[in-house]
Short mmCIF file of C-alpha atoms in Angstrom, two decimals:
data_model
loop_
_atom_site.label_atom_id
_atom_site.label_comp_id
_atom_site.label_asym_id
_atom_site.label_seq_id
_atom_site.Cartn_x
_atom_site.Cartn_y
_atom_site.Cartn_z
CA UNK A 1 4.20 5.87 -41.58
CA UNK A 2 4.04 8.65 -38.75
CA UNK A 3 5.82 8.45 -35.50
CA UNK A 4 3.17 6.93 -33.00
CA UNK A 5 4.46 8.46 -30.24
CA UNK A 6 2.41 11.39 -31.41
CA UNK A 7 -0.55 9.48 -31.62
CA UNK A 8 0.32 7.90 -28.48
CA UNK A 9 0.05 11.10 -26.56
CA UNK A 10 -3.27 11.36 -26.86
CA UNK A 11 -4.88 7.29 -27.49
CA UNK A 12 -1.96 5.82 -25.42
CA UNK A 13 -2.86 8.01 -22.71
CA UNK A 14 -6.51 7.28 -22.92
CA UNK A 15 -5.73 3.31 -22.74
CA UNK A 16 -3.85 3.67 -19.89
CA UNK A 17 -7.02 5.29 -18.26
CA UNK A 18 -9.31 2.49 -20.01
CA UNK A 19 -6.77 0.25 -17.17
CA UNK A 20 -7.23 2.38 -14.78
CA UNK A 21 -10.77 2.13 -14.91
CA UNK A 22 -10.92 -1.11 -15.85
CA UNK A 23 -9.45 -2.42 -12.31
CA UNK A 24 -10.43 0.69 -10.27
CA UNK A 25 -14.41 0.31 -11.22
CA UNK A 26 -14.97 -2.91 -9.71
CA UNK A 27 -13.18 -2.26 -6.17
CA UNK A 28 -15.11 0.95 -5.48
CA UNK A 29 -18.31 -1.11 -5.82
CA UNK A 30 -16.71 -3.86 -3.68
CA UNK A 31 -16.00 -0.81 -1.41
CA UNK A 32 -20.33 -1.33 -0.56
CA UNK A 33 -19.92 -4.73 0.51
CA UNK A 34 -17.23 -4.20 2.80
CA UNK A 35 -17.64 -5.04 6.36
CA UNK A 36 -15.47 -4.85 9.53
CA UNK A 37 -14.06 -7.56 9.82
CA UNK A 38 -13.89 -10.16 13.00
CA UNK A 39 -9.99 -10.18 12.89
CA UNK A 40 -9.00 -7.34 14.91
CA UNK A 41 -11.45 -4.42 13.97
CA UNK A 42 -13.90 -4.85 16.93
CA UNK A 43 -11.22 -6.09 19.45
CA UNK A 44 -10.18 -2.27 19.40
CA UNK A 45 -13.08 -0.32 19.94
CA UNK A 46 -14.10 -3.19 22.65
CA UNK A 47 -10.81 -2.20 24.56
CA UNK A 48 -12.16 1.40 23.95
CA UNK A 49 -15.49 0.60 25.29
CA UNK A 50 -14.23 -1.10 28.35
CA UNK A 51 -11.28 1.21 29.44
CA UNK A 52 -11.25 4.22 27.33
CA UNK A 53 -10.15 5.26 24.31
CA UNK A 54 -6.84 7.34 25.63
CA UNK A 55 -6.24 4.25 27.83
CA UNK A 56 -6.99 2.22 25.16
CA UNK A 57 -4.00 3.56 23.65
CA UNK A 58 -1.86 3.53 26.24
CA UNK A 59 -2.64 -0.22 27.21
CA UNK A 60 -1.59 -1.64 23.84
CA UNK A 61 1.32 0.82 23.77
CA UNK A 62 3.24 -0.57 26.87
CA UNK A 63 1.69 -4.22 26.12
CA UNK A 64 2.18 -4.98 22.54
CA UNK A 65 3.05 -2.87 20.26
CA UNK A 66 5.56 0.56 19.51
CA UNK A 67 3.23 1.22 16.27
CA UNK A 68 1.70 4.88 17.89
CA UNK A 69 0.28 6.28 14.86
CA UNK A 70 -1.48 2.99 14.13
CA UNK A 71 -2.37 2.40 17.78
CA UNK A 72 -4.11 5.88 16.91
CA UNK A 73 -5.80 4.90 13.65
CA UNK A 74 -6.77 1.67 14.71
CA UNK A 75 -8.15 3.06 18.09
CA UNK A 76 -10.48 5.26 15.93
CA UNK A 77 -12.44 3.08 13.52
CA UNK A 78 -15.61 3.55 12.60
CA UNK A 79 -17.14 1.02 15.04
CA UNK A 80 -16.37 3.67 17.47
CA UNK A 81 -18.96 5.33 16.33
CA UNK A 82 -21.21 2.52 15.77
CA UNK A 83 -20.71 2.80 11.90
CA UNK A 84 -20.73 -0.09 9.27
CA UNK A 85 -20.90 2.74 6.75
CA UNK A 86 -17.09 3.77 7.65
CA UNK A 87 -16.00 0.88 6.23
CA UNK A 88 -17.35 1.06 3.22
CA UNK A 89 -16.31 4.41 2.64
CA UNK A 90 -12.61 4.22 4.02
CA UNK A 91 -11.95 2.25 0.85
CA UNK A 92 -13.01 4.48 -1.38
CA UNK A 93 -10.77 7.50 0.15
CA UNK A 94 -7.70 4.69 -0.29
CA UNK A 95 -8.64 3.40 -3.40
CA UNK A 96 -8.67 7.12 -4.94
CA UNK A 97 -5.59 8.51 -3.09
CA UNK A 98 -3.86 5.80 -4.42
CA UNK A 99 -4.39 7.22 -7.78
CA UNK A 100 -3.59 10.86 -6.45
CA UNK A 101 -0.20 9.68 -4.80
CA UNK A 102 0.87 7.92 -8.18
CA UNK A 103 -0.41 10.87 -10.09
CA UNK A 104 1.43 13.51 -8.13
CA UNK A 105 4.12 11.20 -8.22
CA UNK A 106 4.41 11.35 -11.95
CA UNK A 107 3.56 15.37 -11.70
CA UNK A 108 6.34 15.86 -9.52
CA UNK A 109 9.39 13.64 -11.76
CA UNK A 110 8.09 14.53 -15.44
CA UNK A 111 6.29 18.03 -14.64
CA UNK A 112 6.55 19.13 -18.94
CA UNK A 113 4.44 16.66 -19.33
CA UNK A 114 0.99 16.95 -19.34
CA UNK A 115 -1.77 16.31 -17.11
CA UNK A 116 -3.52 13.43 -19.12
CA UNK A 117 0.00 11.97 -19.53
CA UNK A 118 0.48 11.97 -15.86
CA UNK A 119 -2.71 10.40 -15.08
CA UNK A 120 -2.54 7.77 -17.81
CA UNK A 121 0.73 7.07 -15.76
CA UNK A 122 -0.51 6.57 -12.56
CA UNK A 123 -3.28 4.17 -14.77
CA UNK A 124 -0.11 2.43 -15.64
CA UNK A 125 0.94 1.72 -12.17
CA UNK A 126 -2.39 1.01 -10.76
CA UNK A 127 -3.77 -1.60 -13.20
CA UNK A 128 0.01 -3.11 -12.74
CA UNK A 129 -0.38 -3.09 -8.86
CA UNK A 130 -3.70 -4.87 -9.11
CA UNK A 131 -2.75 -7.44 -11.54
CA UNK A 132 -0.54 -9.21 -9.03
CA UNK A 133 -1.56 -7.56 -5.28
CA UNK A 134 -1.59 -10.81 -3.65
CA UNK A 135 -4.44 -9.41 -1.09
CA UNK A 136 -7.11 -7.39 -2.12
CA UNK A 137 -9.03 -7.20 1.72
CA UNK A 138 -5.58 -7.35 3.11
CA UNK A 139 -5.08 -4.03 1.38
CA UNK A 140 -7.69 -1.70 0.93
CA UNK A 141 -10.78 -3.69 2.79
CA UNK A 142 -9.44 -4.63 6.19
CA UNK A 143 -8.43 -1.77 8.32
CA UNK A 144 -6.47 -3.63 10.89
CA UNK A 145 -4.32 -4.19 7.82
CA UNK A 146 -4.83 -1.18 5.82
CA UNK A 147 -3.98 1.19 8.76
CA UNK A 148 -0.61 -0.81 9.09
CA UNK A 149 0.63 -0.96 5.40
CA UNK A 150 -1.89 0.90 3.19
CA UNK A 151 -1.76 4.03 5.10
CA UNK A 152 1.79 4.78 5.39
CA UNK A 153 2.65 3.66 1.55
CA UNK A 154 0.79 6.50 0.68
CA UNK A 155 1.46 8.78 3.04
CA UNK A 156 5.19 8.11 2.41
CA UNK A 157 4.26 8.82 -1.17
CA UNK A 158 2.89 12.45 -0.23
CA UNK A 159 6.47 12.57 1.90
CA UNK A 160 8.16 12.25 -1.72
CA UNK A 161 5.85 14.52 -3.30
CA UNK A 162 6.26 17.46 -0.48
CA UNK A 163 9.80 17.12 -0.50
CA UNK A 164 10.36 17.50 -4.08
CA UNK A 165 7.91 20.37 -4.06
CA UNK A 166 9.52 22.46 -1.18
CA UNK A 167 12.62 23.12 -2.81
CA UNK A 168 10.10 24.81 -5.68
CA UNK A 169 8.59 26.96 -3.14
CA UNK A 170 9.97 30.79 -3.26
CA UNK A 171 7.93 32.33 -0.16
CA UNK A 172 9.66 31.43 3.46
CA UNK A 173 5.51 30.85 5.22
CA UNK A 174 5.46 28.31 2.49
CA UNK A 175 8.20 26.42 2.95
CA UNK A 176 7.66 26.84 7.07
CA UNK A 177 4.22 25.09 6.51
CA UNK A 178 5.58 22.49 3.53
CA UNK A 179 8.32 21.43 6.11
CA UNK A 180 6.21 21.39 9.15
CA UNK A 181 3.92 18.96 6.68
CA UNK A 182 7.22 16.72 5.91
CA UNK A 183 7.60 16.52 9.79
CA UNK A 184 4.37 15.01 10.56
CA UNK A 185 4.39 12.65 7.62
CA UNK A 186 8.12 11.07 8.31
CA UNK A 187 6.62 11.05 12.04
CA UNK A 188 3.28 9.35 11.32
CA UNK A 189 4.72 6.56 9.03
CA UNK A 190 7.20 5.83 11.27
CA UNK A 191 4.72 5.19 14.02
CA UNK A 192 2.53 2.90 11.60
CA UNK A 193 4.82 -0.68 11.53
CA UNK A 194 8.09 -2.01 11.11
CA UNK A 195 8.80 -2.66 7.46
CA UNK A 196 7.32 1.40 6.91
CA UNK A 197 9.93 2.70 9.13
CA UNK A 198 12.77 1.24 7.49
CA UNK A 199 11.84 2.48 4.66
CA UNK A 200 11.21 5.72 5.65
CA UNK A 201 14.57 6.09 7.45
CA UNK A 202 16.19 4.37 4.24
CA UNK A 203 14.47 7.16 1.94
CA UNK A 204 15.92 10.14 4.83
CA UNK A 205 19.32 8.39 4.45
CA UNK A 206 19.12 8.26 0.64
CA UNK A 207 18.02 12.39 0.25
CA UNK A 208 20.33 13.69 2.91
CA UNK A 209 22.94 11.70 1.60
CA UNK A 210 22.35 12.89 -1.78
CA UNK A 211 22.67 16.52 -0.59
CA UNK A 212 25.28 16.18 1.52
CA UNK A 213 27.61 13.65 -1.06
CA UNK A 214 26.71 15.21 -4.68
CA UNK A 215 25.06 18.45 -3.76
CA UNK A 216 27.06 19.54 -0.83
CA UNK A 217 24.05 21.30 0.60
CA UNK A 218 22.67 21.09 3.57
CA UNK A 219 18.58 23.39 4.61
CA UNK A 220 16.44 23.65 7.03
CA UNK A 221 14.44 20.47 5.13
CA UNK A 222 16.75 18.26 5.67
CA UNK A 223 16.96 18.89 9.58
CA UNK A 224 13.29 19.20 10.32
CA UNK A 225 12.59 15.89 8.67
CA UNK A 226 16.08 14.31 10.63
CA UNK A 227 14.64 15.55 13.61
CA UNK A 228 11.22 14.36 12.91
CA UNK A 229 12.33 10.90 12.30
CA UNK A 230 14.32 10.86 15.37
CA UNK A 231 11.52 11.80 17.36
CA UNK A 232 9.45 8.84 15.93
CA UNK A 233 12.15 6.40 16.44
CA UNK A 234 12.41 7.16 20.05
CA UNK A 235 9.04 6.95 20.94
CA UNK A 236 8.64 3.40 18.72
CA UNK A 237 12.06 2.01 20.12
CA UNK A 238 11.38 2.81 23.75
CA UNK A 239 7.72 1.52 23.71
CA UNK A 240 7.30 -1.14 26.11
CA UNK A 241 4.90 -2.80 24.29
CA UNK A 242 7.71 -3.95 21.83
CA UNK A 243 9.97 -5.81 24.03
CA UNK A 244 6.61 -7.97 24.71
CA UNK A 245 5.87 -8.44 20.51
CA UNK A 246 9.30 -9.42 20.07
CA UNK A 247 9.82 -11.56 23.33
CA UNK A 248 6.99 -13.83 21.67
CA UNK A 249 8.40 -15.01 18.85
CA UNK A 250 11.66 -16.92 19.84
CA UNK A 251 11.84 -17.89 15.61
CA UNK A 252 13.10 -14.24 15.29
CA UNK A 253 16.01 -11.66 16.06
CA UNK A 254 18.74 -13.64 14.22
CA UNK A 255 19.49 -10.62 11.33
CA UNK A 256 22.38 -12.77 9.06
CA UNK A 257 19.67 -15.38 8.60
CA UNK A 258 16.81 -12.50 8.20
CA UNK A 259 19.03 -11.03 5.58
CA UNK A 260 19.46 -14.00 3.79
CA UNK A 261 15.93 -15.14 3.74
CA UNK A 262 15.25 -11.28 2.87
CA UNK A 263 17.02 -11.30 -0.58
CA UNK A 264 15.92 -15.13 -1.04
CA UNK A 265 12.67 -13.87 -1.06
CA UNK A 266 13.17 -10.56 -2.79
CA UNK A 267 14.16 -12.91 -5.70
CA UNK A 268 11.39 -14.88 -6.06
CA UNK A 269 8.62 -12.43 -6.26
CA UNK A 270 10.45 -10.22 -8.33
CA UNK A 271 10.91 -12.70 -10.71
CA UNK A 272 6.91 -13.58 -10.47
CA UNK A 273 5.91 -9.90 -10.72
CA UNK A 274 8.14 -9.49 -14.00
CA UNK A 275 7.05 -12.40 -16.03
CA UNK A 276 3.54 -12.22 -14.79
CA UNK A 277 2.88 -8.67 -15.83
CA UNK A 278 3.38 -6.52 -18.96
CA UNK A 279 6.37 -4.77 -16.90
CA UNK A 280 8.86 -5.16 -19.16
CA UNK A 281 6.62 -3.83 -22.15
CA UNK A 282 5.40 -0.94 -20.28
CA UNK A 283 9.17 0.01 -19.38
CA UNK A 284 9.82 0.04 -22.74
CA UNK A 285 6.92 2.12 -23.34
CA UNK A 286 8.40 4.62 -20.11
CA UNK A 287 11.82 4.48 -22.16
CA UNK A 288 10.23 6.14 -25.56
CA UNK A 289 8.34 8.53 -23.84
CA UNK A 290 11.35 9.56 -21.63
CA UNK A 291 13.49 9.98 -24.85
CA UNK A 292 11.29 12.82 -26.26
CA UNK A 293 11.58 14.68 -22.93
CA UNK A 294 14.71 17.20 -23.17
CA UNK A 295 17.34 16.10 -20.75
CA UNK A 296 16.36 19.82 -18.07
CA UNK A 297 13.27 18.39 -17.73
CA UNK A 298 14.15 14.51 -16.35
CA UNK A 299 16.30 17.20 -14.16
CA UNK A 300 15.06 14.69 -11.10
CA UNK A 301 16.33 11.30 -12.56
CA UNK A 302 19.78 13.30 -12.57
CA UNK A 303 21.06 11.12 -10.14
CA UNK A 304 23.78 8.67 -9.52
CA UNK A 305 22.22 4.99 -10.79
CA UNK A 306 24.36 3.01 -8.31
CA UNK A 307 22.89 4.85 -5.61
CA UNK A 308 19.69 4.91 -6.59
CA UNK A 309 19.63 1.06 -7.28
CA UNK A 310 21.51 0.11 -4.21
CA UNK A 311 18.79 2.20 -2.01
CA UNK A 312 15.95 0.23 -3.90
CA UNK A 313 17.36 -2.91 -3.34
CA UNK A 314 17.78 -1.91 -0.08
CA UNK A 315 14.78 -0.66 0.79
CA UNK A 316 12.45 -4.09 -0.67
CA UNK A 317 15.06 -5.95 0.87
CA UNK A 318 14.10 -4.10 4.18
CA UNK A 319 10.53 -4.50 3.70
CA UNK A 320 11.31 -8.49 3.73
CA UNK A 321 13.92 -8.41 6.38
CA UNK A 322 11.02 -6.76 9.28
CA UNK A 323 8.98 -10.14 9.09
CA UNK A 324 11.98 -12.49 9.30
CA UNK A 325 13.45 -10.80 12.00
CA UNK A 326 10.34 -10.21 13.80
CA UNK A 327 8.86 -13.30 13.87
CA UNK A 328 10.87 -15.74 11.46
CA UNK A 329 8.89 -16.65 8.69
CA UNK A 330 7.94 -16.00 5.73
CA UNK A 331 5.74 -12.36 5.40
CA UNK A 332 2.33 -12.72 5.05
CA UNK A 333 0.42 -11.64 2.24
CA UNK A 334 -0.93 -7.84 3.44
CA UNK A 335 3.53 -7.14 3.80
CA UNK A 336 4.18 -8.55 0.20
CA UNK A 337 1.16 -5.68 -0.86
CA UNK A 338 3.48 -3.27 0.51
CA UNK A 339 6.65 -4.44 -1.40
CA UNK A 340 4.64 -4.77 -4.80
CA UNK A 341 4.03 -1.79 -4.25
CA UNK A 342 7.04 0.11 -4.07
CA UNK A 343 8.55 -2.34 -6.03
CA UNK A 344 6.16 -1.01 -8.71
CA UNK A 345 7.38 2.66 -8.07
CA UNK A 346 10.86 2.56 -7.73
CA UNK A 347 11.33 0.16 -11.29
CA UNK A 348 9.60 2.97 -13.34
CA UNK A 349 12.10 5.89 -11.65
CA UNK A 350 15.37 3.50 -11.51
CA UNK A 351 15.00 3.09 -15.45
CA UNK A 352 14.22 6.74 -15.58
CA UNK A 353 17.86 7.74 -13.80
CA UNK A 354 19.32 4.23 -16.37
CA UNK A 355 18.02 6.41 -19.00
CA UNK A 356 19.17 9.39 -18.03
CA UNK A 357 22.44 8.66 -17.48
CA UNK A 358 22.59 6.29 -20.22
CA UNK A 359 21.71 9.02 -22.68
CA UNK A 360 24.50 11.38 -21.24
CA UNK A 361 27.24 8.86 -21.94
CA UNK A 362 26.29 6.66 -24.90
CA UNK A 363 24.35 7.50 -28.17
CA UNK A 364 20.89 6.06 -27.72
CA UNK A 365 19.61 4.74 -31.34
CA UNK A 366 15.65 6.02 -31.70
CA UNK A 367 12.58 3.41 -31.90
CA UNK A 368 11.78 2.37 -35.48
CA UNK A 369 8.17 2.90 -36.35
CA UNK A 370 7.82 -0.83 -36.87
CA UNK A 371 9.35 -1.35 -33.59
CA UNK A 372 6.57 1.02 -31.86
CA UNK A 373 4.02 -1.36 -33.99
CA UNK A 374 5.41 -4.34 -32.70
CA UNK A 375 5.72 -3.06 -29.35
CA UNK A 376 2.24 -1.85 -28.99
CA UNK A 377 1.12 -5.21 -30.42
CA UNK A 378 2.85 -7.03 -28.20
CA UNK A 379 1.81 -4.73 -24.98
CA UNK A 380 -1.76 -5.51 -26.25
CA UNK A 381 -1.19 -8.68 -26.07
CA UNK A 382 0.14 -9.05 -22.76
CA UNK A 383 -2.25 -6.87 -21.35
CA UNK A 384 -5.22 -9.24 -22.11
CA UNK A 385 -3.40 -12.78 -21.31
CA UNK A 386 -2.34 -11.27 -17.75
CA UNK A 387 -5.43 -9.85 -17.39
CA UNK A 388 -7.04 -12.66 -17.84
CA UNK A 389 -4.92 -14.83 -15.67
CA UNK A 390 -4.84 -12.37 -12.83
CA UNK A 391 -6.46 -13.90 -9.59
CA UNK A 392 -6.98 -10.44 -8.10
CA UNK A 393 -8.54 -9.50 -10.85
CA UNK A 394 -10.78 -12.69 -11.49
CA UNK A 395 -11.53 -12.58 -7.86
CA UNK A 396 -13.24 -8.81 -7.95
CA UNK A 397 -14.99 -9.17 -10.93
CA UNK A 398 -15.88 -12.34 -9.79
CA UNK A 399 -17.29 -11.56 -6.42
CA UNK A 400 -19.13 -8.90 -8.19
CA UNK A 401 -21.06 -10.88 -10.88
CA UNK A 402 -21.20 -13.86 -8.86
CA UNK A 403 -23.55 -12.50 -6.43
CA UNK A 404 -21.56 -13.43 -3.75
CA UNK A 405 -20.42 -9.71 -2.45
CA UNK A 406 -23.75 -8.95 -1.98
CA UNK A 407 -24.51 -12.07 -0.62
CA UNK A 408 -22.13 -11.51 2.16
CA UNK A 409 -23.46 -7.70 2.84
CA UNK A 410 -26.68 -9.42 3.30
CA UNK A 411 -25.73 -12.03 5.68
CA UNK A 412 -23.21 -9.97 7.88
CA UNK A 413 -26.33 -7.47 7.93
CA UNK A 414 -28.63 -10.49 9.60
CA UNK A 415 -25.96 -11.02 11.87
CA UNK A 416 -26.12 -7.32 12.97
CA UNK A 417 -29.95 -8.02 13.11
CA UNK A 418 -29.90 -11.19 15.32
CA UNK A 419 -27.37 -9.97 17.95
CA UNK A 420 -29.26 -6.49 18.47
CA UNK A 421 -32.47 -8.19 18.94
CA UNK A 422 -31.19 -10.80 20.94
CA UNK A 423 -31.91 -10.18 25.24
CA UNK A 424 -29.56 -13.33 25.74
CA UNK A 425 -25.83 -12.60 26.77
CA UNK A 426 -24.85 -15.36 24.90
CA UNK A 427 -25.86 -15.32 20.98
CA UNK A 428 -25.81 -18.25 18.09
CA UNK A 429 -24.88 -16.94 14.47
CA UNK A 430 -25.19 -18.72 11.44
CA UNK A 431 -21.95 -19.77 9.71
CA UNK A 432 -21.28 -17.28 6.34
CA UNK A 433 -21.90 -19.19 3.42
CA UNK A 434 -20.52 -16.81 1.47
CA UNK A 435 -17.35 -15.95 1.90
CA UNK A 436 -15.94 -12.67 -1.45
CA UNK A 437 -11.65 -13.43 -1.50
CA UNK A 438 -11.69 -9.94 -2.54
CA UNK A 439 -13.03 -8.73 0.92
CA UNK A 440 -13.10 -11.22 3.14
CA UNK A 441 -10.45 -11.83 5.77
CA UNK A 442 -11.40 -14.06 8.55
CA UNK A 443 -14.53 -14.76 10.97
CA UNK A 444 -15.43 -16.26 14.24
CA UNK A 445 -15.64 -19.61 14.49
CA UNK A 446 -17.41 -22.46 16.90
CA UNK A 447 -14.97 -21.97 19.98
CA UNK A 448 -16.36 -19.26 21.68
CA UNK A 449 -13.09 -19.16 23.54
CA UNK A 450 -11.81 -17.98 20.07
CA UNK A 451 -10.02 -14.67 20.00
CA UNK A 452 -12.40 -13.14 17.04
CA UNK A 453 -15.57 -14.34 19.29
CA UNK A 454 -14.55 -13.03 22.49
CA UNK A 455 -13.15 -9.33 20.92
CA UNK A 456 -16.61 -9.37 18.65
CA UNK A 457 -18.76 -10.54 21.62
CA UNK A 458 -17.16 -7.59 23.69
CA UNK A 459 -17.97 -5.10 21.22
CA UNK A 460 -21.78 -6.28 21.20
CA UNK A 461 -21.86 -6.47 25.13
CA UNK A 462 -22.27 -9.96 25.12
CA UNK A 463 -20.99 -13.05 27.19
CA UNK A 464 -20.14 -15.04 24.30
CA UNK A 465 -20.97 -15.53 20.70
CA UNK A 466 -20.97 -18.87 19.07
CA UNK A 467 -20.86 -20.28 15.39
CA UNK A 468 -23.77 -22.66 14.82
CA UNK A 469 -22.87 -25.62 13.66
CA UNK A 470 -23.24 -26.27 10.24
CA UNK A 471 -22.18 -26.89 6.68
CA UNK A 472 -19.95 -24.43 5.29
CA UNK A 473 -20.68 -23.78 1.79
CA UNK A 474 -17.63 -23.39 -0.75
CA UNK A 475 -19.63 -21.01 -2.62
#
């Protein structure tokens, strides 16, 4: 027999793309379905359209909210523009740089590698993410959400990625303009929501601490992003608007108990993504391929496990820990998105630093070839049976074949048509009958009183919308 991890260089590496595909496909053509939605999207534009959109800003700033850089985002949706169009293309700009963070990612930490491999990689991560995302919409669809949580994942990705890549840089102007880049990231994510800004500041604390504990170095990096982060903090901490969020929710503020519901919960989903997934197979797949690398080239898992772990932990257990405190229950399902995520990312590169430090102080015995057979067997396996019993996954193709996306791109599209046609100020819609889990969030309902009516009815420059009265269809 020949060692498969030659063969696997080349058909492994096109299977992992067959994944990528396989789950990527179906949510770009979702992506032409999607519609704003009535929770939240049009109540921001119809603050724009009634005070402004600077004073826009500025009123949810000092009334609800520290989040600037979402404030920002949020403030500039497509329905400022009168678009549905933007939000069908927004999601496909997420749902690809979500592939180019996890590539660059993988560029960045195994950079002998090559190119294929580090794309098959990133169609590891992807078609892992999706598996067990526990909201699609909340994710990549709804941009109240995605602008919150979605955004700043990535862009705190591309943080990773630029820092790693300035101390590769050899011209000063390069470095100047990388840095200045590192700035604005650290400074927009921190300005995007709570559980985004500890990590951030978790992931400064980790690098600076690296370089000031191990390396004994300290560069102009390191200062500009400090300083950067500061910045941020002070204009999120001293908004006004946050003294109002937090003053409504009396269930919050008591950290021990945060804390301890933080790592309660930590447990439980971690424990659901591992036996749910192929994780553990994969790994093991991430462990052969890391012991044909020479030990320069994992040069950036060189680093202290303990540390690493203990800022992992720290930083899901963070994640958690903003929703407890903030409001004292249990996060919703667009926050548990962002852990998966990063839970996702920082497994593969803690067992990268295990391995590497592993294989400095103990012998490592090789993988048989029968144990590469039974492992690729057994990945197979596992691949189709969680597949298969993925409810993210069921639910895209699902909305897809069903009829039922479309269905709902045609009925929010009468909507549209009835409202604009209508010379009443108040308006009657029909109820959606269908109703996509993979893109639908929530809609207005027969109070007119109703938040979504009364933000959706300002947008349209109407007294009031209603809901008829009917039937609701469980299709």
């Amino acid at each position: 027999m020949t060692d498969l991890f030659k063969k696997y260089r080349k058909e492994g590496n096109v299977f992992n793309l067959l994944l990528l595909a396989f789950v990527l496909l179906p949510l770009l053509v979702l992506s032409y379905f999607n519609h704003p939605s009535a929770a939240d999207d049009y109540g921001y534009i119809d603050t724009v359209f009634k005070f402004g959109w600077q004073e826009a800003m500025h009123y949810y700033y000092t009334g609800w909210t520290g989040r600037y850089f979402g404030i920002f985002l949020n403030h500039s949706n497509p329905l400022l523009f009168h678009s549905i169009v933007g939000f069908k293309v927004l999601p496909v700009l997420l749902l690809l740089w979500l592939v180019a963070a996890f590539y660059g990612l993988a560029r960045h930490l195994t950079p002998t590698l090559s190119r294929l491999a580090h794309l098959g990689f990133a169609g590891v991560l992807y078609f892992l993410f999706i598996l067990q995302i526990p909201s699609l919409a909340g994710f990549f669809y709804w941009m109240a959400a995605f602008v919150t949580y979605t955004i700043p994942s990535i862009l705190t990705f591309g943080w990773v990625i630029v820092v790693l890549r300035w101390y590769r840089l050899e011209t000063k102007w390069m470095k100047i303009l990388t840095g200045i880049l590192a700035g604005f990231l650290v400074f927009a994510v921190i300005g995007s929501s709570e559980a985004n800004l500890l990590t951030m500041l978790l992931l400064i604390a980790g690098y600076c601490g690296f370089r000031l504990l191990f390396q004994r170095q300290i560069d102009g990096l390191m200062v500009g992003v400090v300083a950067a982060a500061a910045l941020g903090c002070y204009l999120y901490f001293t908004a006004p608007g946050l003294d109002v969020r937090l003053g409504g929710n009396p269930l919050g503020g008591n950290i021990p108990l945060s804390f301890l519901n933080a790592f309660r919960m930590l447990g439980i989903v971690t424990l659901g993504w591992i036996t749910k997934t192929p994780l553990l197979l994969f790994t093991a797949a991430w462990l052969l391929v890391l012991s044909r690398i020479t030990p320069q080239a994992r040069a950036r898992f060189a680093v202290p496990f303990w540390y690493v772990f203990l800022l992992y932990v720290g930083i899901l257990a963070a994640q958690l820990f903003t929703s407890y405190y903030g409001i004292g229950i249990d996060p919703t399902e667009r926050e548990v998105n962002l852990v998966y995520l990063f839970f996702l990312v920082g497994w593969f590169y803690v067992f990268g630093v295990l391995y590497q430090w592993a294989s400095r102080k103990l012998d490592l015995p090789g993988m048989s070839v029968i144990s590469q057979y039974i492992l690729i067997g057994l990945l197979g396996l596992q691949v189709i049976f969680s597949t298969y019993q993925s409810a993210s996954v069921r639910a895209a193709y699902g909305d897809l074949l069903s009829g039922r996306a479309a269905a709902y791109d045609a009925e929010l599209y009468r909507r549209y048509e009835l409202i604009e046609s209508s010379t009443e100020s108040v308006v009657y819609l029909p109820a959606l009958k269908n109703r996509p889990q993979s893109l639908y969030v929530d809609d207005i309902n027969q109070n007119h009183n109703h938040w979504w009516n009364r933000l959706m009815a300002g947008y349209f420059g109407k007294e009031a919308i209603y809901m008829k009265e009917e039937t609701l269809s469980d299709e």
